[in-house]
C-alpha positions as MATLAB code, in Angstrom:
seq = 'FAAIYKINNNLNFYGKYARSFRAPSWEDLNSSHINLTQYSAYTTIGNPNLKEETGDNYEIGLKGRTSKTDFGISGFLNEYTNFLDKSNKTGNTVGYNVTDPTGILTRFNPRRVVNGVIQATEYQTRNIFEVQIWGVEADYKYHFSERNKGLSFTASASYVVGENKTDNENLDSVNPFTAITNFEYTFPNNKFSASLTNTFVGTPTVSKTYKKGQEDNSNNFTPSAAYIPDSFLTTDITFNYKASERFSANLGVYNLFDTTYYLWSDIRSNGITGNDDTA';
ca = [
      -8.144   10.355    5.534;
      -5.765   12.662    7.397;
      -5.847   14.727   10.578;
      -3.393   17.237   11.997;
      -3.118   18.564   15.539;
      -1.326   21.818   16.224;
       0.600   21.318   19.476;
       1.963   24.872   19.320;
       2.998   27.390   16.679;
       6.117   25.385   15.838;
       5.056   21.744   16.234;
       2.355   19.637   14.572;
       1.263   16.033   15.081;
      -0.467   14.239   12.218;
      -2.010   10.906   11.315;
      -3.051    9.392    7.975;
      -4.967    6.410    6.675;
      -5.120    5.401    3.007;
      -6.668    2.482    1.151;
      -4.572    1.428   -1.838;
      -5.204   -0.558   -5.000;
      -2.788   -1.710   -7.699;
      -3.655   -3.769  -10.764;
      -1.068   -6.078  -12.370;
       0.670   -4.453  -15.329;
       0.508   -5.837  -18.863;
       4.142   -6.846  -18.456;
       3.419   -8.787  -15.262;
       0.521  -10.630  -16.898;
       1.708  -11.321  -20.424;
       5.284  -10.530  -21.349;
       8.307  -12.799  -21.516;
      12.005  -12.118  -21.923;
      15.123  -14.208  -22.499;
      18.642  -13.052  -21.668;
      21.610  -15.277  -22.498;
      25.086  -13.833  -22.167;
      28.414  -15.133  -20.942;
      27.665  -13.497  -17.582;
      24.054  -14.438  -16.971;
      21.207  -16.638  -18.142;
      17.642  -15.915  -17.131;
      14.150  -15.793  -18.526;
      11.009  -14.019  -17.320;
       7.482  -15.215  -18.000;
       4.073  -13.634  -17.567;
       1.587  -14.722  -14.916;
      -1.997  -14.449  -16.242;
      -3.407  -15.622  -12.901;
      -2.313  -12.540  -10.942;
      -4.862  -10.810   -8.716;
      -5.020   -7.104   -7.918;
      -3.094   -5.868   -4.884;
      -4.917   -4.010   -2.093;
      -3.555   -2.396    1.019;
      -4.269   -0.496    4.219;
      -1.689    2.201    4.902;
      -1.203    3.984    8.232;
       1.166    6.813    9.128;
       1.766    9.034   12.175;
       4.386   11.714   12.621;
       5.649   14.983   14.033;
       6.737   18.012   12.026;
       8.234   21.126   13.542;
      10.441   24.150   13.134;
      12.280   26.743   15.155;
      14.049   29.906   14.103;
      16.980   27.879   12.738;
      15.760   24.298   12.352;
      13.237   22.183   10.459;
      12.626   18.612   11.566;
      10.272   15.692   11.173;
       9.872   12.063   12.136;
       7.254    9.596   11.008;
       6.379    5.952   11.319;
       4.286    3.973    8.862;
       2.658    0.575    8.543;
       1.407   -0.837    5.240;
      -0.551   -4.091    5.193;
      -1.116   -5.698    1.789;
      -3.265   -8.508    0.435;
      -2.148  -10.221   -2.803;
       1.050   -8.146   -2.840;
       2.571   -7.991   -6.358;
       6.165   -9.149   -5.905;
       8.430   -8.947   -8.948;
      11.547  -10.948   -9.832;
      10.670  -14.163   -8.044;
      12.382  -17.403   -8.960;
       9.791  -19.984   -9.949;
      12.084  -22.868   -9.027;
      12.327  -23.896  -12.686;
      15.250  -23.761  -15.065;
      14.809  -23.564  -18.819;
      17.289  -25.148  -21.202;
      18.265  -23.327  -24.425;
      20.108  -25.338  -27.063;
      21.770  -22.520  -29.004;
      24.254  -22.414  -31.835;
      27.650  -21.087  -30.840;
      29.248  -19.205  -33.743;
      30.930  -16.693  -31.432;
      32.218  -19.218  -28.923;
      30.067  -17.819  -26.133;
      29.533  -21.234  -24.549;
      33.258  -21.648  -23.972;
      33.283  -18.418  -21.964;
      30.026  -19.135  -20.130;
      29.818  -19.793  -16.417;
      30.401  -23.609  -16.312;
      27.476  -24.306  -13.984;
      25.157  -22.668  -16.514;
      25.955  -25.116  -19.346;
      24.954  -28.795  -19.268;
      25.829  -30.909  -22.324;
      25.962  -27.807  -24.491;
      22.581  -26.527  -23.274;
      22.423  -23.206  -21.433;
      20.374  -23.442  -18.228;
      18.429  -20.238  -17.549;
      16.796  -19.312  -14.239;
      13.083  -18.555  -14.603;
      11.492  -15.484  -12.961;
       7.882  -14.400  -12.601;
       5.789  -11.825  -10.765;
       3.648  -13.507   -8.131;
       1.030  -12.639   -5.535;
       1.976  -12.928   -1.869;
      -1.258  -13.223    0.067;
      -0.148  -11.311    3.186;
       2.665   -8.755    3.346;
       3.505   -6.164    5.967;
       5.906   -3.272    5.391;
       6.737   -0.859    8.185;
       9.396    1.738    8.757;
      10.634    4.971   10.278;
      11.762    8.084    8.427;
      13.386   11.196    9.885;
      14.762   14.452    8.521;
      16.486   17.471   10.039;
      17.785   20.793    8.710;
      19.820   23.428   10.540;
      20.415   26.966    9.237;
      23.688   28.346   10.591;
      22.623   31.922    9.747;
      19.422   33.075    8.024;
      16.978   30.680    6.418;
      17.926   29.796    2.829;
      21.074   31.901    3.098;
      24.636   31.050    4.002;
      25.506   27.617    5.366;
      22.961   24.925    6.180;
      23.118   21.251    7.178;
      20.529   18.620    6.242;
      20.259   14.997    7.355;
      17.687   12.320    6.575;
      17.368    8.604    7.243;
      14.997    5.812    6.269;
      14.674    2.359    7.838;
      12.157   -0.039    6.272;
      11.289   -3.658    7.090;
       9.278   -5.876    4.772;
       7.779   -9.159    5.953;
       6.247  -11.888    3.841;
       3.711  -13.118    6.401;
       2.522  -15.936    4.152;
       5.932  -17.647    3.969;
       7.294  -16.164    7.224;
      10.272  -14.596    5.429;
      11.789  -11.187    4.869;
      10.639   -9.387    1.723;
      13.497   -9.067   -0.778;
      12.005   -6.065   -2.608;
      12.589   -3.661    0.325;
      15.612   -1.371    0.043;
      18.197   -1.323    2.867;
      18.721    1.409    5.468;
      19.698    4.712    3.859;
      21.065    7.902    5.416;
      21.963   11.152    3.625;
      23.797   14.213    4.952;
      24.278   17.445    3.053;
      26.166   20.683    3.675;
      25.026   23.526    1.437;
      26.311   27.081    1.151;
      24.331   29.788   -0.622;
      26.405   32.823   -1.587;
      25.200   36.334   -0.654;
      23.941   37.125   -4.169;
      21.594   34.086   -3.984;
      22.704   33.052   -7.475;
      25.514   30.639   -6.575;
      25.418   27.684   -4.196;
      27.607   24.685   -3.472;
      26.809   21.424   -1.685;
      28.626   18.398   -0.288;
      26.470   15.260    0.002;
      27.267   11.934    1.653;
      24.994    8.925    1.087;
      25.244    5.770    3.191;
      23.391    2.597    2.160;
      23.396   -0.425    4.446;
      23.420   -4.154    3.766;
      20.006   -5.521    2.734;
      18.094   -7.937    4.940;
      17.201  -10.843    2.680;
      14.918  -13.863    2.776;
      16.070  -17.399    3.532;
      15.168  -18.309   -0.045;
      17.481  -15.651   -1.463;
      20.340  -16.712    0.800;
      20.022  -20.274   -0.368;
      20.627  -19.195   -3.954;
      20.365  -21.469   -6.958;
      20.583  -25.184   -6.219;
      19.408  -27.884   -8.563;
      21.298  -31.150   -8.588;
      19.297  -32.446  -11.548;
      21.277  -30.255  -13.937;
      24.558  -30.182  -12.027;
      24.270  -26.622  -10.750;
      26.637  -26.036   -7.866;
      24.942  -24.676   -4.715;
      25.887  -21.067   -4.059;
      24.564  -18.102   -2.152;
      23.046  -15.371   -4.277;
      25.068  -12.163   -4.191;
      24.331   -9.739   -1.325;
      26.000   -6.325   -1.779;
      27.990   -4.727    1.023;
      27.100   -1.393    2.573;
      28.680    1.650    0.929;
      29.251    5.380    1.279;
      29.418    7.834   -1.622;
      30.290   11.542   -1.705;
      29.067   14.123   -4.249;
      30.003   17.773   -4.765;
      27.754   20.065   -6.805;
      27.879   23.719   -7.817;
      24.688   25.502   -8.826;
      24.034   28.762  -10.653;
      20.586   30.350  -10.817;
      20.633   33.247  -13.268;
      16.875   33.857  -13.097;
      13.574   32.126  -12.417;
      13.793   30.607  -15.909;
      17.457   29.626  -16.192;
      19.740   27.604  -13.953;
      22.754   25.361  -14.411;
      24.736   22.970  -12.262;
      28.055   21.143  -12.326;
      28.717   18.087  -10.221;
      31.414   15.594   -9.356;
      29.518   12.467   -8.331;
      30.996    9.561   -6.385;
      34.048   11.708   -5.668;
      36.188    8.876   -4.275;
      35.296    6.406   -7.050;
      33.649    3.918   -4.710;
      32.609    0.598   -6.242;
      29.070   -0.229   -5.130;
      26.027   -2.215   -6.188;
      22.388   -1.205   -5.839;
      20.229   -3.844   -4.175;
      17.314   -3.124   -6.535;
      19.575   -4.050   -9.484;
      21.381   -7.029   -7.963;
      18.363   -8.975   -6.760;
      16.761   -9.175  -10.212;
      19.700   -9.806  -12.535;
      19.321  -13.567  -12.790;
      22.837  -14.339  -11.587;
      23.846  -16.553   -8.699;
      27.266  -16.587   -7.128;
      29.097  -14.466   -4.603;
      32.132  -13.257   -6.513;
      32.855  -10.039   -8.403;
      32.194  -11.607  -11.807;
      28.632  -12.514  -10.780;
];
């Protein structure tokens, strides 16, 4: 359900409500996977007892424009029951007694090998009974001359907070604060354009469980904090050519300054503990 109120010719206020439903995937229910390398050791298992996820989703916002600007800001609140949360440690480790023709065990992280047996962290999708995710998103565009001609500036930002209400912890699956700025110039013939984009990604807010990392004295693991990536800034330059409605081409130099960075969505599910560059 959605409603929109026209404040004036250039400004609208809107509100939305949606009821959501998500069934567990076949992979979540049934599949398993084993990964043993010199850098990581983890296994995933299915969870046939998963329930479907349901949610109530609310959103309010403002959208507007003037002769040279477009802008919007919105806030949302999503409340979930039986939230499907992927890449959760079960608290178990699984031992794999493997042959070693390539000498991989000698290069393996020492805390992952006990008496010649590789210890793998076990992951599984689980239901979290009560989850709340809320956030604010904003975007702005300024046209220095005419709309869609010449130079323009665009900025957007997204701040999201996820809370596991059942365990009173932060939700690890929420991405950190992100802000993007873009300068774009469209040449007079409307066929060529160039853009300069900067993307800033903040440090993720993690749960107490994730901070604690992998600790299991029964198999001589050494306690360590799971890796939390630093914030980063990347810069991209792209050039675009639009010959017609049916043909276009672009050339880009991405991550111009060769910044080393790690995506939170990748790091949190890679089965590695430790806080150094190797991990």
